[in-house]
Amino acid sequence: MFKKYLGLILLIFISTNLSYGQLNYKQKLPGTEESISMLYIPGGKFIMGSPSTEKGHFADEGPQHEVYIDPFWMAEYETTWDLYTLFMERTIDRYQKNTYLDQEVDIEVDAVSGATTPYTDMSFGMGTDGYPAICMTQLAAVKFCEWLSAMTGNFYRLPTEAEWEYACRAGSNSPYSFDEASEDLSNYAWFLDNSGDKYHKVGLKKPNKWGLFDMHGNVAEWTLDRYEIKAYQKRKKKGNNNPYLEPTKTYPRVVRGGSWMDRPTRLRSATRRGSSKRWKQRDPQIPKSLWWHTDAPFVGFRIVRPLVTPETEIQNKYWNN
């Protein structure tokens, strides 16, 4: 309860005293020189989905509906191998932050499951220093968030599908976060036409209006939601507050943003994709890995931190779904 009221007090203070830029921060990882740049995303309403007249529109993107999103922070960049390797190796666990009264998360890092070492190079020779981490399952991405939360004392998770689209659009209603009439997709994204058949270092293209890089292309990104083709048909036209479709089974779950392997229409803000067990088709292990999608070199993730920290029970729900 203390965490909840602390969050509400912080929200009131922020709305009356600070500009958005002043709310951005860098999350340092204990025991390393690494940090994660977190950008403040103001809460608000937006129209989720795409009209049937939009080029590349799929049926699962409609009907359009109004959604309200609470404020949160989102990572400026996709999670890189530099960061993800720390989670895999777990050599910095001994530097876990000491517990304080105002800490959002109070769990022992030793209690967090760790990803197994992959049997092959999951970067497939495309690069690791400054490049986005790929091929992890949604479980692995979720556990990275839990591990990071334990290490820092701040609550981190994957974005919901609605949060992701809201952040990607950054106030736009067009197919992409920029004006197609005046700018070109290649200025903002790596995709089939310009990627050279590989991903690229994060942050090399232009960011969207909220400062987020690679929301279109480079690697697609995990969200928390389960994927349903008719998910939007079950929602109201208005009054949808922070929608989240909780998973009930391993597949399919929602991936957003398109990747270096995709055509331009797959990079649109509204485009949805469901995960598949076929993404492990070439995994030789029996049983197949819980942590790696051998056939998904197009999937990565980025993290978020809600302004108002949920209670411990809800935190665990996000990390163990």
mmCIF file of C-alpha atoms in Angstrom:
data_model
loop_
_atom_site.group_PDB
_atom_site.id
_atom_site.type_symbol
_atom_site.label_atom_id
_atom_site.label_comp_id
_atom_site.label_asym_id
_atom_site.label_seq_id
_atom_site.Cartn_x
_atom_site.Cartn_y
_atom_site.Cartn_z
ATOM 1 C CA MET A 1 0.000 0.000 0.000
ATOM 2 C CA PHE A 2 2.903 2.352 0.788
ATOM 3 C CA LYS A 3 4.287 1.835 -2.730
ATOM 4 C CA LYS A 4 0.929 2.693 -4.265
ATOM 5 C CA TYR A 5 0.525 5.962 -2.373
ATOM 6 C CA LEU A 6 4.152 6.870 -3.044
ATOM 7 C CA GLY A 7 3.448 6.453 -6.757
ATOM 8 C CA LEU A 8 0.355 8.670 -6.587
ATOM 9 C CA ILE A 9 2.279 11.384 -4.740
ATOM 10 C CA LEU A 10 5.025 11.164 -7.367
ATOM 11 C CA LEU A 11 2.450 11.450 -10.174
ATOM 12 C CA ILE A 12 0.984 14.648 -8.657
ATOM 13 C CA PHE A 13 4.447 16.129 -8.150
ATOM 14 C CA ILE A 14 5.477 15.295 -11.716
ATOM 15 C CA SER A 15 2.360 16.765 -13.292
ATOM 16 C CA THR A 16 2.785 20.072 -11.483
ATOM 17 C CA ASN A 17 6.540 20.563 -11.230
ATOM 18 C CA LEU A 18 8.560 18.823 -13.935
ATOM 19 C CA SER A 19 8.813 18.744 -17.722
ATOM 20 C CA TYR A 20 8.993 15.372 -19.462
ATOM 21 C CA GLY A 21 12.688 15.734 -20.274
ATOM 22 C CA GLN A 22 13.561 16.188 -16.613
ATOM 23 C CA LEU A 23 11.953 12.828 -15.831
ATOM 24 C CA ASN A 24 14.246 10.793 -18.069
ATOM 25 C CA TYR A 25 16.933 8.846 -16.207
ATOM 26 C CA LYS A 26 19.639 6.231 -16.599
ATOM 27 C CA GLN A 27 19.327 2.962 -14.726
ATOM 28 C CA LYS A 28 22.791 1.829 -13.714
ATOM 29 C CA LEU A 29 23.535 -1.857 -13.327
ATOM 30 C CA PRO A 30 25.388 -2.533 -10.065
ATOM 31 C CA GLY A 31 28.948 -3.754 -10.453
ATOM 32 C CA THR A 32 29.262 -2.614 -14.089
ATOM 33 C CA GLU A 33 29.666 0.462 -16.266
ATOM 34 C CA GLU A 34 26.453 -0.428 -18.097
ATOM 35 C CA SER A 35 23.253 1.599 -17.847
ATOM 36 C CA ILE A 36 19.819 1.674 -19.480
ATOM 37 C CA SER A 37 18.443 5.003 -20.680
ATOM 38 C CA MET A 38 14.793 5.308 -19.649
ATOM 39 C CA LEU A 39 12.506 7.910 -21.258
ATOM 40 C CA TYR A 40 9.343 9.207 -19.617
ATOM 41 C CA ILE A 41 6.184 8.506 -21.631
ATOM 42 C CA PRO A 42 3.296 10.764 -20.549
ATOM 43 C CA GLY A 43 -0.079 9.131 -20.063
ATOM 44 C CA GLY A 44 -2.939 9.855 -22.435
ATOM 45 C CA LYS A 45 -5.486 8.621 -24.951
ATOM 46 C CA PHE A 46 -4.899 7.305 -28.439
ATOM 47 C CA ILE A 47 -6.679 5.394 -31.168
ATOM 48 C CA MET A 48 -5.355 1.837 -31.216
ATOM 49 C CA GLY A 49 -5.344 -0.229 -34.391
ATOM 50 C CA SER A 50 -5.595 0.827 -38.022
ATOM 51 C CA PRO A 51 -8.414 1.643 -40.444
ATOM 52 C CA SER A 52 -9.249 -0.885 -43.156
ATOM 53 C CA THR A 53 -8.128 1.711 -45.727
ATOM 54 C CA GLU A 54 -4.536 1.761 -44.427
ATOM 55 C CA LYS A 55 -2.049 0.150 -46.838
ATOM 56 C CA GLY A 56 -0.995 -3.223 -45.448
ATOM 57 C CA HIS A 57 -3.911 -3.369 -42.974
ATOM 58 C CA PHE A 58 -4.641 -6.797 -41.459
ATOM 59 C CA ALA A 59 -7.992 -7.825 -40.001
ATOM 60 C CA ASP A 60 -6.488 -8.291 -36.519
ATOM 61 C CA GLU A 61 -5.758 -4.532 -36.378
ATOM 62 C CA GLY A 62 -9.405 -3.595 -36.147
ATOM 63 C CA PRO A 63 -11.751 -2.253 -35.256
ATOM 64 C CA GLN A 64 -9.986 0.891 -34.110
ATOM 65 C CA HIS A 65 -10.814 1.867 -30.547
ATOM 66 C CA GLU A 66 -9.882 4.516 -27.996
ATOM 67 C CA VAL A 67 -7.441 3.483 -25.265
ATOM 68 C CA TYR A 68 -6.135 5.314 -22.194
ATOM 69 C CA ILE A 69 -2.588 4.598 -21.005
ATOM 70 C CA ASP A 70 -1.095 5.528 -17.630
ATOM 71 C CA PRO A 71 2.361 7.194 -17.569
ATOM 72 C CA PHE A 72 5.448 4.991 -17.683
ATOM 73 C CA TRP A 73 9.104 4.944 -18.623
ATOM 74 C CA MET A 74 10.358 3.023 -21.647
ATOM 75 C CA ALA A 75 13.905 2.077 -22.628
ATOM 76 C CA GLU A 76 15.297 4.421 -25.256
ATOM 77 C CA TYR A 77 16.865 1.457 -27.072
ATOM 78 C CA GLU A 78 16.200 -2.208 -27.618
ATOM 79 C CA THR A 79 17.933 -4.453 -25.069
ATOM 80 C CA THR A 80 21.454 -5.166 -26.312
ATOM 81 C CA TRP A 81 23.644 -8.237 -26.010
ATOM 82 C CA ASP A 82 25.881 -6.187 -23.680
ATOM 83 C CA LEU A 83 23.020 -6.127 -21.160
ATOM 84 C CA TYR A 84 21.461 -9.499 -21.898
ATOM 85 C CA THR A 85 24.777 -11.334 -21.504
ATOM 86 C CA LEU A 86 25.007 -10.012 -17.936
ATOM 87 C CA PHE A 87 21.681 -11.716 -17.249
ATOM 88 C CA MET A 88 22.860 -14.976 -18.830
ATOM 89 C CA GLU A 89 26.214 -15.071 -17.043
ATOM 90 C CA ARG A 90 24.915 -13.831 -13.642
ATOM 91 C CA THR A 91 28.418 -12.855 -12.514
ATOM 92 C CA ILE A 92 27.235 -9.498 -11.133
ATOM 93 C CA ASP A 93 24.499 -10.932 -8.889
ATOM 94 C CA ARG A 94 26.679 -10.334 -5.831
ATOM 95 C CA TYR A 95 26.334 -6.595 -6.428
ATOM 96 C CA GLN A 96 22.570 -6.621 -5.842
ATOM 97 C CA LYS A 97 21.401 -3.290 -4.412
ATOM 98 C CA ASN A 98 20.796 -3.167 -0.664
ATOM 99 C CA THR A 99 17.176 -3.058 0.499
ATOM 100 C CA TYR A 100 15.660 0.339 1.352
ATOM 101 C CA LEU A 101 12.200 1.339 2.598
ATOM 102 C CA ASP A 102 11.248 3.111 -0.653
ATOM 103 C CA GLN A 103 12.446 0.266 -2.856
ATOM 104 C CA GLU A 104 9.811 -0.871 -5.376
ATOM 105 C CA VAL A 105 10.983 -4.484 -5.464
ATOM 106 C CA ASP A 106 12.293 -6.632 -2.627
ATOM 107 C CA ILE A 107 13.342 -10.044 -3.934
ATOM 108 C CA GLU A 108 16.570 -11.989 -3.719
ATOM 109 C CA VAL A 109 18.306 -12.139 -7.080
ATOM 110 C CA ASP A 110 19.249 -15.781 -6.417
ATOM 111 C CA ALA A 111 15.545 -16.636 -6.572
ATOM 112 C CA VAL A 112 15.268 -15.448 -10.188
ATOM 113 C CA SER A 113 15.614 -18.146 -12.841
ATOM 114 C CA GLY A 114 18.407 -17.617 -15.354
ATOM 115 C CA ALA A 115 18.571 -18.346 -19.065
ATOM 116 C CA THR A 116 20.649 -21.330 -20.085
ATOM 117 C CA THR A 117 23.680 -20.805 -22.294
ATOM 118 C CA PRO A 118 22.610 -21.369 -25.912
ATOM 119 C CA TYR A 119 24.095 -24.317 -27.780
ATOM 120 C CA THR A 120 25.108 -22.039 -30.659
ATOM 121 C CA ASP A 121 25.881 -18.366 -31.307
ATOM 122 C CA MET A 122 22.436 -16.773 -31.208
ATOM 123 C CA SER A 123 23.729 -13.585 -32.829
ATOM 124 C CA PHE A 124 24.471 -15.696 -35.924
ATOM 125 C CA GLY A 125 27.587 -13.649 -36.545
ATOM 126 C CA MET A 126 25.676 -10.384 -36.968
ATOM 127 C CA GLY A 127 27.396 -8.694 -34.006
ATOM 128 C CA THR A 128 27.009 -8.360 -30.236
ATOM 129 C CA ASP A 129 28.680 -5.144 -28.996
ATOM 130 C CA GLY A 130 25.893 -2.560 -29.179
ATOM 131 C CA TYR A 131 23.611 -4.835 -31.190
ATOM 132 C CA PRO A 132 20.133 -5.939 -30.068
ATOM 133 C CA ALA A 133 19.829 -9.274 -28.286
ATOM 134 C CA ILE A 134 17.654 -11.727 -30.236
ATOM 135 C CA CYS A 135 16.144 -15.217 -30.260
ATOM 136 C CA MET A 136 15.061 -15.241 -26.622
ATOM 137 C CA THR A 137 11.620 -16.564 -25.720
ATOM 138 C CA GLN A 138 9.101 -14.287 -24.067
ATOM 139 C CA LEU A 139 9.811 -16.178 -20.827
ATOM 140 C CA ALA A 140 13.480 -15.239 -21.088
ATOM 141 C CA ALA A 141 12.645 -11.584 -21.731
ATOM 142 C CA VAL A 142 10.283 -11.550 -18.743
ATOM 143 C CA LYS A 143 12.920 -13.115 -16.488
ATOM 144 C CA PHE A 144 15.454 -10.514 -17.602
ATOM 145 C CA CYS A 145 13.002 -7.908 -16.308
ATOM 146 C CA GLU A 146 12.631 -9.737 -12.996
ATOM 147 C CA TRP A 147 16.409 -10.070 -12.655
ATOM 148 C CA LEU A 148 16.934 -6.376 -13.434
ATOM 149 C CA SER A 149 14.262 -5.481 -10.865
ATOM 150 C CA ALA A 150 15.972 -7.583 -8.207
ATOM 151 C CA MET A 151 19.357 -6.046 -9.013
ATOM 152 C CA THR A 152 18.190 -2.424 -8.941
ATOM 153 C CA GLY A 153 15.172 -2.320 -6.626
ATOM 154 C CA ASN A 154 13.054 -0.690 -9.361
ATOM 155 C CA PHE A 155 10.140 -2.557 -10.948
ATOM 156 C CA TYR A 156 10.665 -3.455 -14.623
ATOM 157 C CA ARG A 157 8.573 -5.525 -17.021
ATOM 158 C CA LEU A 158 7.752 -5.884 -20.697
ATOM 159 C CA PRO A 159 5.282 -3.376 -22.151
ATOM 160 C CA THR A 160 1.710 -4.362 -22.774
ATOM 161 C CA GLU A 161 0.674 -4.390 -26.414
ATOM 162 C CA ALA A 162 -1.288 -1.167 -25.902
ATOM 163 C CA GLU A 163 1.629 0.579 -24.167
ATOM 164 C CA TRP A 164 3.937 -0.443 -26.980
ATOM 165 C CA GLU A 165 1.715 0.955 -29.746
ATOM 166 C CA TYR A 166 1.054 4.134 -27.778
ATOM 167 C CA ALA A 167 4.796 4.718 -27.320
ATOM 168 C CA CYS A 168 5.536 3.843 -30.942
ATOM 169 C CA ARG A 169 2.965 6.265 -32.328
ATOM 170 C CA ALA A 170 4.186 9.109 -30.102
ATOM 171 C CA GLY A 171 1.041 11.086 -30.863
ATOM 172 C CA SER A 172 0.749 10.131 -34.536
ATOM 173 C CA ASN A 173 -2.299 8.640 -36.262
ATOM 174 C CA SER A 174 -0.561 7.699 -39.497
ATOM 175 C CA PRO A 175 0.808 4.241 -40.401
ATOM 176 C CA TYR A 176 4.198 5.169 -38.929
ATOM 177 C CA SER A 177 5.323 7.557 -36.207
ATOM 178 C CA PHE A 178 6.400 10.124 -38.807
ATOM 179 C CA ASP A 179 4.770 11.880 -41.758
ATOM 180 C CA GLU A 180 5.190 9.665 -44.822
ATOM 181 C CA ALA A 181 4.528 12.619 -47.097
ATOM 182 C CA SER A 182 7.699 14.401 -45.970
ATOM 183 C CA GLU A 183 9.975 11.630 -44.654
ATOM 184 C CA ASP A 184 11.069 8.153 -45.663
ATOM 185 C CA LEU A 185 10.911 4.944 -43.613
ATOM 186 C CA SER A 186 14.600 4.286 -44.282
ATOM 187 C CA ASN A 187 15.432 7.300 -42.102
ATOM 188 C CA TYR A 188 13.852 5.569 -39.104
ATOM 189 C CA ALA A 189 14.177 1.838 -39.614
ATOM 190 C CA TRP A 190 16.207 -1.145 -40.738
ATOM 191 C CA PHE A 191 14.030 -3.454 -42.823
ATOM 192 C CA LEU A 192 14.158 -5.801 -45.813
ATOM 193 C CA ASP A 193 15.062 -3.096 -48.343
ATOM 194 C CA ASN A 194 18.035 -1.569 -46.502
ATOM 195 C CA SER A 195 19.228 -3.980 -43.789
ATOM 196 C CA GLY A 196 21.655 -6.017 -45.891
ATOM 197 C CA ASP A 197 20.145 -9.203 -44.427
ATOM 198 C CA LYS A 198 21.189 -8.481 -40.835
ATOM 199 C CA TYR A 199 20.286 -6.420 -37.798
ATOM 200 C CA HIS A 200 22.254 -3.289 -36.895
ATOM 201 C CA LYS A 201 23.511 -1.498 -33.797
ATOM 202 C CA VAL A 202 20.737 0.184 -31.848
ATOM 203 C CA GLY A 203 20.152 3.906 -32.226
ATOM 204 C CA LEU A 204 21.625 4.473 -35.683
ATOM 205 C CA LYS A 205 18.370 5.687 -37.250
ATOM 206 C CA LYS A 206 16.207 8.656 -36.264
ATOM 207 C CA PRO A 207 14.048 8.319 -33.120
ATOM 208 C CA ASN A 208 10.325 8.970 -32.986
ATOM 209 C CA LYS A 209 8.992 12.207 -31.486
ATOM 210 C CA TRP A 210 9.283 10.825 -27.966
ATOM 211 C CA GLY A 211 12.948 9.934 -28.451
ATOM 212 C CA LEU A 212 12.555 6.164 -28.822
ATOM 213 C CA PHE A 213 14.871 4.496 -31.344
ATOM 214 C CA ASP A 214 14.129 1.489 -33.565
ATOM 215 C CA MET A 215 10.446 1.200 -32.725
ATOM 216 C CA HIS A 216 10.037 0.445 -36.426
ATOM 217 C CA GLY A 217 12.275 -2.370 -37.631
ATOM 218 C CA ASN A 218 15.731 -3.619 -36.620
ATOM 219 C CA VAL A 219 14.249 -6.283 -34.339
ATOM 220 C CA ALA A 220 10.629 -6.956 -33.473
ATOM 221 C CA GLU A 221 9.808 -6.680 -29.767
ATOM 222 C CA TRP A 222 8.028 -8.864 -27.237
ATOM 223 C CA THR A 223 5.009 -7.553 -25.354
ATOM 224 C CA LEU A 224 3.191 -9.103 -22.385
ATOM 225 C CA ASP A 225 -0.097 -9.926 -24.125
ATOM 226 C CA ARG A 226 -1.368 -13.147 -25.572
ATOM 227 C CA TYR A 227 -2.242 -12.887 -29.238
ATOM 228 C CA GLU A 228 -5.868 -13.161 -30.367
ATOM 229 C CA ILE A 229 -6.962 -12.348 -33.898
ATOM 230 C CA LYS A 230 -10.273 -10.899 -32.674
ATOM 231 C CA ALA A 231 -8.943 -9.229 -29.520
ATOM 232 C CA TYR A 232 -10.034 -5.742 -30.556
ATOM 233 C CA GLN A 233 -13.558 -6.877 -31.396
ATOM 234 C CA LYS A 234 -14.087 -7.613 -27.709
ATOM 235 C CA ARG A 235 -13.244 -4.076 -26.607
ATOM 236 C CA LYS A 236 -15.465 -1.028 -26.290
ATOM 237 C CA LYS A 237 -15.136 1.891 -28.681
ATOM 238 C CA LYS A 238 -14.150 4.077 -25.723
ATOM 239 C CA GLY A 239 -13.166 3.694 -22.083
ATOM 240 C CA ASN A 240 -10.469 1.041 -22.414
ATOM 241 C CA ASN A 241 -8.009 1.787 -19.615
ATOM 242 C CA ASN A 242 -4.619 0.092 -19.872
ATOM 243 C CA PRO A 243 -5.897 -3.020 -21.691
ATOM 244 C CA TYR A 244 -3.890 -6.203 -21.209
ATOM 245 C CA LEU A 245 -4.756 -9.671 -22.486
ATOM 246 C CA GLU A 246 -3.205 -12.050 -19.977
ATOM 247 C CA PRO A 247 -1.637 -15.190 -21.506
ATOM 248 C CA THR A 248 -3.202 -18.563 -20.735
ATOM 249 C CA LYS A 249 -0.732 -20.708 -22.701
ATOM 250 C CA THR A 250 2.757 -20.452 -24.166
ATOM 251 C CA TYR A 251 1.696 -19.650 -27.747
ATOM 252 C CA PRO A 252 0.839 -17.328 -29.343
ATOM 253 C CA ARG A 253 1.983 -14.083 -27.698
ATOM 254 C CA VAL A 254 2.226 -10.645 -29.263
ATOM 255 C CA VAL A 255 5.339 -9.324 -30.981
ATOM 256 C CA ARG A 256 5.420 -5.753 -32.296
ATOM 257 C CA GLY A 257 7.417 -3.420 -34.547
ATOM 258 C CA GLY A 258 8.625 -5.556 -37.428
ATOM 259 C CA SER A 259 12.269 -6.364 -38.078
ATOM 260 C CA TRP A 260 15.264 -6.255 -40.405
ATOM 261 C CA MET A 261 13.698 -9.178 -42.307
ATOM 262 C CA ASP A 262 10.300 -7.561 -42.958
ATOM 263 C CA ARG A 263 8.676 -5.523 -45.707
ATOM 264 C CA PRO A 264 7.678 -1.923 -44.887
ATOM 265 C CA THR A 265 4.008 -2.682 -44.192
ATOM 266 C CA ARG A 266 5.060 -5.072 -41.400
ATOM 267 C CA LEU A 267 6.746 -2.160 -39.609
ATOM 268 C CA ARG A 268 3.589 -0.071 -39.219
ATOM 269 C CA SER A 269 2.654 1.097 -35.709
ATOM 270 C CA ALA A 270 -0.494 -1.058 -35.669
ATOM 271 C CA THR A 271 0.972 -4.294 -37.050
ATOM 272 C CA ARG A 272 0.585 -7.323 -34.763
ATOM 273 C CA ARG A 273 2.250 -10.724 -34.893
ATOM 274 C CA GLY A 274 1.690 -13.857 -32.867
ATOM 275 C CA SER A 275 4.588 -16.056 -31.736
ATOM 276 C CA SER A 276 4.747 -19.681 -32.840
ATOM 277 C CA LYS A 277 6.306 -22.948 -31.703
ATOM 278 C CA ARG A 278 7.795 -23.090 -35.228
ATOM 279 C CA TRP A 279 10.285 -20.510 -33.969
ATOM 280 C CA LYS A 280 12.022 -23.475 -32.254
ATOM 281 C CA GLN A 281 11.884 -25.792 -35.243
ATOM 282 C CA ARG A 282 15.658 -26.314 -35.558
ATOM 283 C CA ASP A 283 16.334 -26.553 -31.821
ATOM 284 C CA PRO A 284 18.041 -29.993 -31.456
ATOM 285 C CA GLN A 285 17.486 -30.195 -27.704
ATOM 286 C CA ILE A 286 14.967 -32.617 -26.198
ATOM 287 C CA PRO A 287 12.905 -31.154 -24.683
ATOM 288 C CA LYS A 288 13.248 -27.914 -26.634
ATOM 289 C CA SER A 289 14.657 -24.926 -24.776
ATOM 290 C CA LEU A 290 12.425 -22.754 -22.596
ATOM 291 C CA TRP A 291 14.786 -19.857 -23.202
ATOM 292 C CA TRP A 292 15.639 -19.711 -26.891
ATOM 293 C CA HIS A 293 13.846 -19.456 -30.235
ATOM 294 C CA THR A 294 16.477 -20.775 -32.616
ATOM 295 C CA ASP A 295 14.430 -19.768 -35.665
ATOM 296 C CA ALA A 296 13.530 -16.240 -34.561
ATOM 297 C CA PRO A 297 16.595 -14.068 -35.265
ATOM 298 C CA PHE A 298 14.154 -11.203 -35.775
ATOM 299 C CA VAL A 299 12.823 -10.981 -32.185
ATOM 300 C CA GLY A 300 14.176 -8.923 -29.281
ATOM 301 C CA PHE A 301 12.628 -6.693 -26.602
ATOM 302 C CA ARG A 302 12.797 -3.458 -24.620
ATOM 303 C CA ILE A 303 11.689 -2.787 -21.059
ATOM 304 C CA VAL A 304 9.274 -0.429 -19.302
ATOM 305 C CA ARG A 305 8.770 0.811 -15.755
ATOM 306 C CA PRO A 306 5.281 2.034 -14.729
ATOM 307 C CA LEU A 307 5.100 5.318 -12.852
ATOM 308 C CA VAL A 308 2.871 3.762 -10.189
ATOM 309 C CA THR A 309 4.412 0.548 -8.890
ATOM 310 C CA PRO A 310 1.979 -2.387 -8.624
ATOM 311 C CA GLU A 311 1.639 -4.452 -5.489
ATOM 312 C CA THR A 312 3.936 -7.456 -5.027
ATOM 313 C CA GLU A 313 1.252 -9.935 -6.124
ATOM 314 C CA ILE A 314 0.796 -8.117 -9.438
ATOM 315 C CA GLN A 315 4.552 -7.838 -9.961
ATOM 316 C CA ASN A 316 4.890 -11.604 -9.649
ATOM 317 C CA LYS A 317 2.020 -12.079 -12.078
ATOM 318 C CA TYR A 318 3.857 -10.117 -14.767
ATOM 319 C CA TRP A 319 7.054 -12.105 -14.207
ATOM 320 C CA ASN A 320 5.454 -15.560 -14.018
ATOM 321 C CA ASN A 321 2.753 -15.577 -16.662
#
